[in-house]
PDB file of C-alpha atoms in Angstrom:
ATOM      1  CA  UNK A   1      90.870  36.544 -15.762  1.00 82.00           C
ATOM      2  CA  UNK A   2      92.321  37.690 -12.814  1.00 91.00           C
ATOM      3  CA  UNK A   3      95.234  36.979 -10.440  1.00 94.00           C
ATOM      4  CA  UNK A   4      95.893  37.924  -7.296  1.00 96.00           C
ATOM      5  CA  UNK A   5      99.327  36.211  -5.316  1.00 97.00           C
ATOM      6  CA  UNK A   6      98.969  37.137  -1.443  1.00 97.00           C
ATOM      7  CA  UNK A   7     102.726  36.242  -0.956  1.00 95.00           C
ATOM      8  CA  UNK A   8     104.542  35.545   2.543  1.00 95.00           C
ATOM      9  CA  UNK A   9     102.312  36.661   5.358  1.00 94.00           C
ATOM     10  CA  UNK A  10     101.046  34.688   8.659  1.00 95.00           C
ATOM     11  CA  UNK A  11      97.970  32.991   7.627  1.00 93.00           C
ATOM     12  CA  UNK A  12      95.438  32.019   9.538  1.00 92.00           C
ATOM     13  CA  UNK A  13      92.863  29.829   7.616  1.00 85.00           C
ATOM     14  CA  UNK A  14      89.996  29.106  10.119  1.00 82.00           C
ATOM     15  CA  UNK A  15      89.519  25.496   8.763  1.00 82.00           C
ATOM     16  CA  UNK A  16      90.218  22.527  11.652  1.00 84.00           C
ATOM     17  CA  UNK A  17      92.155  21.165   9.144  1.00 83.00           C
ATOM     18  CA  UNK A  18      94.626  23.146   8.565  1.00 81.00           C
ATOM     19  CA  UNK A  19      97.770  24.199  10.725  1.00 83.00           C
ATOM     20  CA  UNK A  20      97.567  27.419  11.634  1.00 81.00           C
ATOM     21  CA  UNK A  21     100.250  30.007  11.723  1.00 85.00           C
ATOM     22  CA  UNK A  22     102.864  29.402   8.806  1.00 88.00           C
ATOM     23  CA  UNK A  23     103.912  31.780   6.086  1.00 92.00           C
ATOM     24  CA  UNK A  24     102.363  30.957   3.569  1.00 92.00           C
ATOM     25  CA  UNK A  25     100.577  32.325  -0.476  1.00 95.00           C
ATOM     26  CA  UNK A  26      97.837  32.509  -1.057  1.00 95.00           C
ATOM     27  CA  UNK A  27      96.504  32.852  -4.581  1.00 95.00           C
ATOM     28  CA  UNK A  28      92.954  34.205  -5.641  1.00 95.00           C
ATOM     29  CA  UNK A  29      91.713  34.165  -9.021  1.00 94.00           C
ATOM     30  CA  UNK A  30      88.567  34.825 -10.068  1.00 90.00           C
ATOM     31  CA  UNK A  31      87.508  36.740  -7.149  1.00 86.00           C
ATOM     32  CA  UNK A  32      87.999  32.846  -4.997  1.00 90.00           C
ATOM     33  CA  UNK A  33      90.220  31.326  -3.334  1.00 92.00           C
ATOM     34  CA  UNK A  34      92.002  29.230  -5.087  1.00 93.00           C
ATOM     35  CA  UNK A  35      95.377  27.689  -3.579  1.00 92.00           C
ATOM     36  CA  UNK A  36      96.656  27.656  -0.459  1.00 92.00           C
ATOM     37  CA  UNK A  37     101.026  27.083   0.445  1.00 91.00           C
ATOM     38  CA  UNK A  38     103.719  27.461  -1.197  1.00 92.00           C
ATOM     39  CA  UNK A  39     102.905  29.122  -4.469  1.00 94.00           C
ATOM     40  CA  UNK A  40     105.603  30.487  -7.054  1.00 92.00           C
ATOM     41  CA  UNK A  41     104.249  34.248  -8.691  1.00 92.00           C
ATOM     42  CA  UNK A  42     103.455  34.124 -12.682  1.00 93.00           C
ATOM     43  CA  UNK A  43     103.916  36.958 -14.338  1.00 90.00           C
ATOM     44  CA  UNK A  44     100.326  37.150 -14.871  1.00 93.00           C
ATOM     45  CA  UNK A  45      99.405  37.244 -11.180  1.00 95.00           C
ATOM     46  CA  UNK A  46      99.270  40.860  -9.766  1.00 95.00           C
ATOM     47  CA  UNK A  47     101.415  40.709  -6.035  1.00 96.00           C
ATOM     48  CA  UNK A  48     100.401  41.681  -2.719  1.00 96.00           C
ATOM     49  CA  UNK A  49     102.737  42.031  -0.251  1.00 97.00           C
ATOM     50  CA  UNK A  50     101.836  40.201   2.880  1.00 96.00           C
ATOM     51  CA  UNK A  51     105.484  40.394   4.904  1.00 96.00           C
ATOM     52  CA  UNK A  52     104.826  40.585   8.990  1.00 95.00           C
ATOM     53  CA  UNK A  53     100.881  40.902   8.277  1.00 94.00           C
ATOM     54  CA  UNK A  54      98.207  38.170   9.371  1.00 94.00           C
ATOM     55  CA  UNK A  55      96.026  37.024   6.633  1.00 94.00           C
ATOM     56  CA  UNK A  56      92.351  35.801   7.739  1.00 91.00           C
ATOM     57  CA  UNK A  57      88.923  35.628   6.728  1.00 89.00           C
ATOM     58  CA  UNK A  58      86.811  38.781   6.677  1.00 90.00           C
ATOM     59  CA  UNK A  59      85.621  39.471  10.043  1.00 95.00           C
ATOM     60  CA  UNK A  60      81.518  39.118  11.101  1.00 96.00           C
ATOM     61  CA  UNK A  61      80.761  41.878  13.206  1.00 98.00           C
ATOM     62  CA  UNK A  62      76.599  40.389  14.461  1.00 97.00           C
ATOM     63  CA  UNK A  63      75.308  43.818  15.799  1.00 97.00           C
ATOM     64  CA  UNK A  64      75.375  47.495  14.172  1.00 97.00           C
ATOM     65  CA  UNK A  65      72.977  49.328  14.415  1.00 98.00           C
ATOM     66  CA  UNK A  66      74.707  51.198  10.977  1.00 98.00           C
ATOM     67  CA  UNK A  67      72.797  54.241  10.335  1.00 98.00           C
ATOM     68  CA  UNK A  68      73.586  55.487  14.311  1.00 98.00           C
ATOM     69  CA  UNK A  69      77.526  55.688  12.204  1.00 98.00           C
ATOM     70  CA  UNK A  70      77.950  59.513  12.881  1.00 95.00           C
ATOM     71  CA  UNK A  71      76.806  59.674  16.509  1.00 96.00           C
ATOM     72  CA  UNK A  72      79.556  57.701  17.553  1.00 92.00           C
ATOM     73  CA  UNK A  73      80.723  58.598  20.867  1.00 91.00           C
ATOM     74  CA  UNK A  74      78.024  60.203  22.310  1.00 94.00           C
ATOM     75  CA  UNK A  75      76.214  57.580  24.122  1.00 92.00           C
ATOM     76  CA  UNK A  76      79.264  55.569  25.972  1.00 90.00           C
ATOM     77  CA  UNK A  77      78.338  56.734  29.487  1.00 95.00           C
ATOM     78  CA  UNK A  78      74.063  56.794  28.769  1.00 96.00           C
ATOM     79  CA  UNK A  79      71.409  54.554  30.902  1.00 97.00           C
ATOM     80  CA  UNK A  80      69.741  52.215  28.922  1.00 94.00           C
ATOM     81  CA  UNK A  81      66.493  54.973  29.686  1.00 95.00           C
ATOM     82  CA  UNK A  82      68.588  57.974  28.500  1.00 97.00           C
ATOM     83  CA  UNK A  83      69.334  56.530  25.108  1.00 96.00           C
ATOM     84  CA  UNK A  84      65.756  55.408  24.332  1.00 95.00           C
ATOM     85  CA  UNK A  85      64.857  58.763  25.287  1.00 96.00           C
ATOM     86  CA  UNK A  86      68.224  60.591  23.890  1.00 97.00           C
ATOM     87  CA  UNK A  87      68.296  58.772  20.521  1.00 97.00           C
ATOM     88  CA  UNK A  88      65.013  57.273  19.383  1.00 96.00           C
ATOM     89  CA  UNK A  89      62.565  59.603  20.481  1.00 96.00           C
ATOM     90  CA  UNK A  90      64.854  62.668  19.958  1.00 97.00           C
ATOM     91  CA  UNK A  91      68.123  62.553  17.511  1.00 97.00           C
ATOM     92  CA  UNK A  92      66.775  59.675  14.966  1.00 97.00           C
ATOM     93  CA  UNK A  93      63.408  61.810  14.597  1.00 97.00           C
ATOM     94  CA  UNK A  94      65.517  64.554  12.474  1.00 98.00           C
ATOM     95  CA  UNK A  95      67.590  61.495  10.557  1.00 98.00           C
ATOM     96  CA  UNK A  96      65.456  62.175   6.449  1.00 98.00           C
ATOM     97  CA  UNK A  97      66.478  58.846   4.306  1.00 99.00           C
ATOM     98  CA  UNK A  98      69.845  61.079   2.940  1.00 98.00           C
ATOM     99  CA  UNK A  99      71.071  61.218   6.007  1.00 98.00           C
ATOM    100  CA  UNK A 100      70.790  57.630   6.413  1.00 99.00           C
ATOM    101  CA  UNK A 101      72.003  56.348   2.920  1.00 99.00           C
ATOM    102  CA  UNK A 102      75.798  58.913   4.040  1.00 99.00           C
ATOM    103  CA  UNK A 103      75.198  57.155   7.104  1.00 99.00           C
ATOM    104  CA  UNK A 104      75.358  52.925   6.607  1.00 99.00           C
ATOM    105  CA  UNK A 105      77.662  53.632   3.862  1.00 99.00           C
ATOM    106  CA  UNK A 106      80.484  54.869   5.633  1.00 98.00           C
ATOM    107  CA  UNK A 107      80.019  52.786   8.562  1.00 98.00           C
ATOM    108  CA  UNK A 108      80.155  49.987   5.727  1.00 98.00           C
ATOM    109  CA  UNK A 109      83.090  51.260   4.597  1.00 98.00           C
ATOM    110  CA  UNK A 110      84.947  51.811   8.229  1.00 98.00           C
ATOM    111  CA  UNK A 111      83.971  48.402   8.977  1.00 98.00           C
ATOM    112  CA  UNK A 112      85.442  47.199   5.457  1.00 97.00           C
ATOM    113  CA  UNK A 113      88.653  49.623   6.706  1.00 96.00           C
ATOM    114  CA  UNK A 114      89.119  47.447   9.580  1.00 94.00           C
ATOM    115  CA  UNK A 115      88.899  44.183   8.310  1.00 93.00           C
ATOM    116  CA  UNK A 116      84.997  43.677   8.613  1.00 97.00           C
ATOM    117  CA  UNK A 117      83.888  42.328   5.601  1.00 96.00           C
ATOM    118  CA  UNK A 118      80.470  40.498   7.262  1.00 98.00           C
ATOM    119  CA  UNK A 119      78.116  43.002   9.714  1.00 98.00           C
ATOM    120  CA  UNK A 120      74.498  42.029  10.313  1.00 99.00           C
ATOM    121  CA  UNK A 121      72.628  45.857  10.519  1.00 99.00           C
ATOM    122  CA  UNK A 122      70.021  46.082  13.209  1.00 98.00           C
ATOM    123  CA  UNK A 123      68.038  49.533  11.600  1.00 98.00           C
ATOM    124  CA  UNK A 124      65.129  50.992  13.633  1.00 97.00           C
ATOM    125  CA  UNK A 125      65.688  54.406  12.082  1.00 98.00           C
ATOM    126  CA  UNK A 126      62.849  54.001   9.276  1.00 96.00           C
ATOM    127  CA  UNK A 127      59.952  55.236   9.554  1.00 96.00           C
ATOM    128  CA  UNK A 128      59.230  55.069   5.725  1.00 97.00           C
ATOM    129  CA  UNK A 129      60.247  53.330   2.632  1.00 98.00           C
ATOM    130  CA  UNK A 130      62.664  55.710   1.826  1.00 98.00           C
ATOM    131  CA  UNK A 131      64.291  55.454   4.571  1.00 99.00           C
ATOM    132  CA  UNK A 132      64.692  51.616   4.372  1.00 98.00           C
ATOM    133  CA  UNK A 133      65.528  51.949   0.255  1.00 99.00           C
ATOM    134  CA  UNK A 134      68.285  54.578   1.458  1.00 99.00           C
ATOM    135  CA  UNK A 135      69.934  52.226   4.115  1.00 99.00           C
ATOM    136  CA  UNK A 136      69.685  49.458   2.199  1.00 99.00           C
ATOM    137  CA  UNK A 137      71.326  51.913  -0.966  1.00 99.00           C
ATOM    138  CA  UNK A 138      74.395  52.629   0.968  1.00 99.00           C
ATOM    139  CA  UNK A 139      75.146  48.677   2.148  1.00 99.00           C
ATOM    140  CA  UNK A 140      74.855  48.089  -1.583  1.00 98.00           C
ATOM    141  CA  UNK A 141      77.549  51.186  -2.983  1.00 98.00           C
ATOM    142  CA  UNK A 142      79.508  49.831  -0.342  1.00 98.00           C
ATOM    143  CA  UNK A 143      80.747  46.374  -1.223  1.00 97.00           C
ATOM    144  CA  UNK A 144      80.250  44.999   2.540  1.00 97.00           C
ATOM    145  CA  UNK A 145      78.525  41.290   2.913  1.00 98.00           C
ATOM    146  CA  UNK A 146      75.117  42.442   5.146  1.00 98.00           C
ATOM    147  CA  UNK A 147      72.535  40.755   6.868  1.00 99.00           C
ATOM    148  CA  UNK A 148      70.174  43.946   6.549  1.00 99.00           C
ATOM    149  CA  UNK A 149      67.818  43.943   9.523  1.00 98.00           C
ATOM    150  CA  UNK A 150      64.200  45.937   9.166  1.00 98.00           C
ATOM    151  CA  UNK A 151      63.331  46.824  12.735  1.00 97.00           C
ATOM    152  CA  UNK A 152      61.113  49.257  14.635  1.00 94.00           C
ATOM    153  CA  UNK A 153      61.868  53.613  15.056  1.00 95.00           C
ATOM    154  CA  UNK A 154      60.409  54.701  18.383  1.00 95.00           C
ATOM    155  CA  UNK A 155      59.559  57.994  18.578  1.00 94.00           C
ATOM    156  CA  UNK A 156      57.419  59.092  21.386  1.00 93.00           C
ATOM    157  CA  UNK A 157      54.192  58.487  20.294  1.00 93.00           C
ATOM    158  CA  UNK A 158      51.835  61.690  18.801  1.00 92.00           C
ATOM    159  CA  UNK A 159      48.117  62.138  20.324  1.00 94.00           C
ATOM    160  CA  UNK A 160      46.379  58.390  18.849  1.00 94.00           C
ATOM    161  CA  UNK A 161      49.109  56.560  17.764  1.00 94.00           C
ATOM    162  CA  UNK A 162      50.267  53.163  19.404  1.00 96.00           C
ATOM    163  CA  UNK A 163      53.557  53.110  21.054  1.00 96.00           C
ATOM    164  CA  UNK A 164      55.599  51.006  19.157  1.00 96.00           C
ATOM    165  CA  UNK A 165      55.539  48.320  22.140  1.00 96.00           C
ATOM    166  CA  UNK A 166      51.881  47.635  19.651  1.00 97.00           C
ATOM    167  CA  UNK A 167      52.765  47.981  16.440  1.00 97.00           C
ATOM    168  CA  UNK A 168      54.433  44.871  14.356  1.00 97.00           C
ATOM    169  CA  UNK A 169      56.266  45.088  12.060  1.00 96.00           C
ATOM    170  CA  UNK A 170      55.060  45.906   8.940  1.00 96.00           C
ATOM    171  CA  UNK A 171      53.900  43.738   6.410  1.00 96.00           C
ATOM    172  CA  UNK A 172      53.427  45.826   3.089  1.00 96.00           C
ATOM    173  CA  UNK A 173      57.183  46.897   3.563  1.00 97.00           C
ATOM    174  CA  UNK A 174      58.670  43.449   4.131  1.00 97.00           C
ATOM    175  CA  UNK A 175      56.478  42.236   1.476  1.00 97.00           C
ATOM    176  CA  UNK A 176      57.728  44.725  -1.175  1.00 97.00           C
ATOM    177  CA  UNK A 177      61.770  44.135   0.512  1.00 98.00           C
ATOM    178  CA  UNK A 178      61.194  40.050  -0.102  1.00 96.00           C
ATOM    179  CA  UNK A 179      59.693  40.005  -3.709  1.00 96.00           C
ATOM    180  CA  UNK A 180      61.843  43.191  -4.620  1.00 97.00           C
ATOM    181  CA  UNK A 181      65.786  43.364  -4.375  1.00 96.00           C
ATOM    182  CA  UNK A 182      65.973  41.624  -1.735  1.00 98.00           C
ATOM    183  CA  UNK A 183      63.695  38.864  -3.079  1.00 96.00           C
ATOM    184  CA  UNK A 184      67.106  36.160  -2.734  1.00 95.00           C
ATOM    185  CA  UNK A 185      69.604  34.915   0.069  1.00 94.00           C
ATOM    186  CA  UNK A 186      72.604  34.756  -2.993  1.00 93.00           C
ATOM    187  CA  UNK A 187      73.110  38.944  -3.164  1.00 95.00           C
ATOM    188  CA  UNK A 188      76.001  41.109  -1.195  1.00 96.00           C
ATOM    189  CA  UNK A 189      72.871  42.217   0.483  1.00 98.00           C
ATOM    190  CA  UNK A 190      69.970  39.998   1.837  1.00 98.00           C
ATOM    191  CA  UNK A 191      66.625  40.823   3.708  1.00 98.00           C
ATOM    192  CA  UNK A 192      65.959  39.756   8.043  1.00 97.00           C
ATOM    193  CA  UNK A 193      63.300  41.072  10.337  1.00 98.00           C
ATOM    194  CA  UNK A 194      64.838  43.046  13.901  1.00 97.00           C
ATOM    195  CA  UNK A 195      61.276  41.804  15.510  1.00 96.00           C
ATOM    196  CA  UNK A 196      60.973  44.165  19.074  1.00 96.00           C
ATOM    197  CA  UNK A 197      60.818  40.492  20.920  1.00 95.00           C
ATOM    198  CA  UNK A 198      59.063  40.058  24.328  1.00 95.00           C
ATOM    199  CA  UNK A 199      61.838  42.283  25.899  1.00 93.00           C
ATOM    200  CA  UNK A 200      59.662  45.228  24.039  1.00 95.00           C
ATOM    201  CA  UNK A 201      56.056  43.812  22.731  1.00 97.00           C
ATOM    202  CA  UNK A 202      53.025  42.591  23.593  1.00 98.00           C
ATOM    203  CA  UNK A 203      52.697  39.571  23.332  1.00 97.00           C
ATOM    204  CA  UNK A 204      50.264  39.565  19.865  1.00 97.00           C
ATOM    205  CA  UNK A 205      52.848  41.680  18.132  1.00 98.00           C
ATOM    206  CA  UNK A 206      55.609  39.395  18.999  1.00 97.00           C
ATOM    207  CA  UNK A 207      53.285  36.158  18.057  1.00 97.00           C
ATOM    208  CA  UNK A 208      52.544  37.969  15.072  1.00 97.00           C
ATOM    209  CA  UNK A 209      56.302  38.807  13.710  1.00 97.00           C
ATOM    210  CA  UNK A 210      57.877  35.631  14.480  1.00 97.00           C
ATOM    211  CA  UNK A 211      55.133  34.831  12.296  1.00 97.00           C
ATOM    212  CA  UNK A 212      55.655  36.869   9.524  1.00 96.00           C
ATOM    213  CA  UNK A 213      59.516  36.445   9.555  1.00 94.00           C
ATOM    214  CA  UNK A 214      58.232  32.383   9.437  1.00 94.00           C
ATOM    215  CA  UNK A 215      57.012  33.019   6.422  1.00 93.00           C
ATOM    216  CA  UNK A 216      58.894  34.905   4.849  1.00 87.00           C
ATOM    217  CA  UNK A 217      62.412  32.833   5.717  1.00 80.00           C
TER     218      UNK A 217
END
């Protein structure tokens, strides 16, 4: 059984029953915190010196488009219409599945490096099942905890195609994921739906998407 002792850190536990800011030790056994307090090290413990460090639960990023990791910083002064045009109708259309995989892997790893252990990935550049699977592959490989929200691509419609606001969530894809690799809610990576909602879709699509989400919740 692996034991890790984090020593001498300023512990912020987020539990109302505990005093925040005490310098304490934390014992981890089998990847779970088993004790917090004045714990003496033993020979079978791996020791981590947390002196002058703050020790707290992992942070949560509740809204990130991880596929855009390689595009950080380019849209800081864009308006929403500029973003929709340049990102969704432009740059997004060039992404191949392997690009999505690399972006999600590096993006999730960068979150872990910053102390963010859980992220909600609003993935709206998944025009094919291969894009979706590659995005999920990157999240799994990173080791982060992630809620993968299956979204909707927003390219310019080709002749004869509907505008994205008129396109409902792909039921077949959601069924495939929910009955396959994202069937359980107990895994590190779980499934959700990034529905367009009433802001970005017509009423019929909004209703259909909500019913689909309710069906597979």
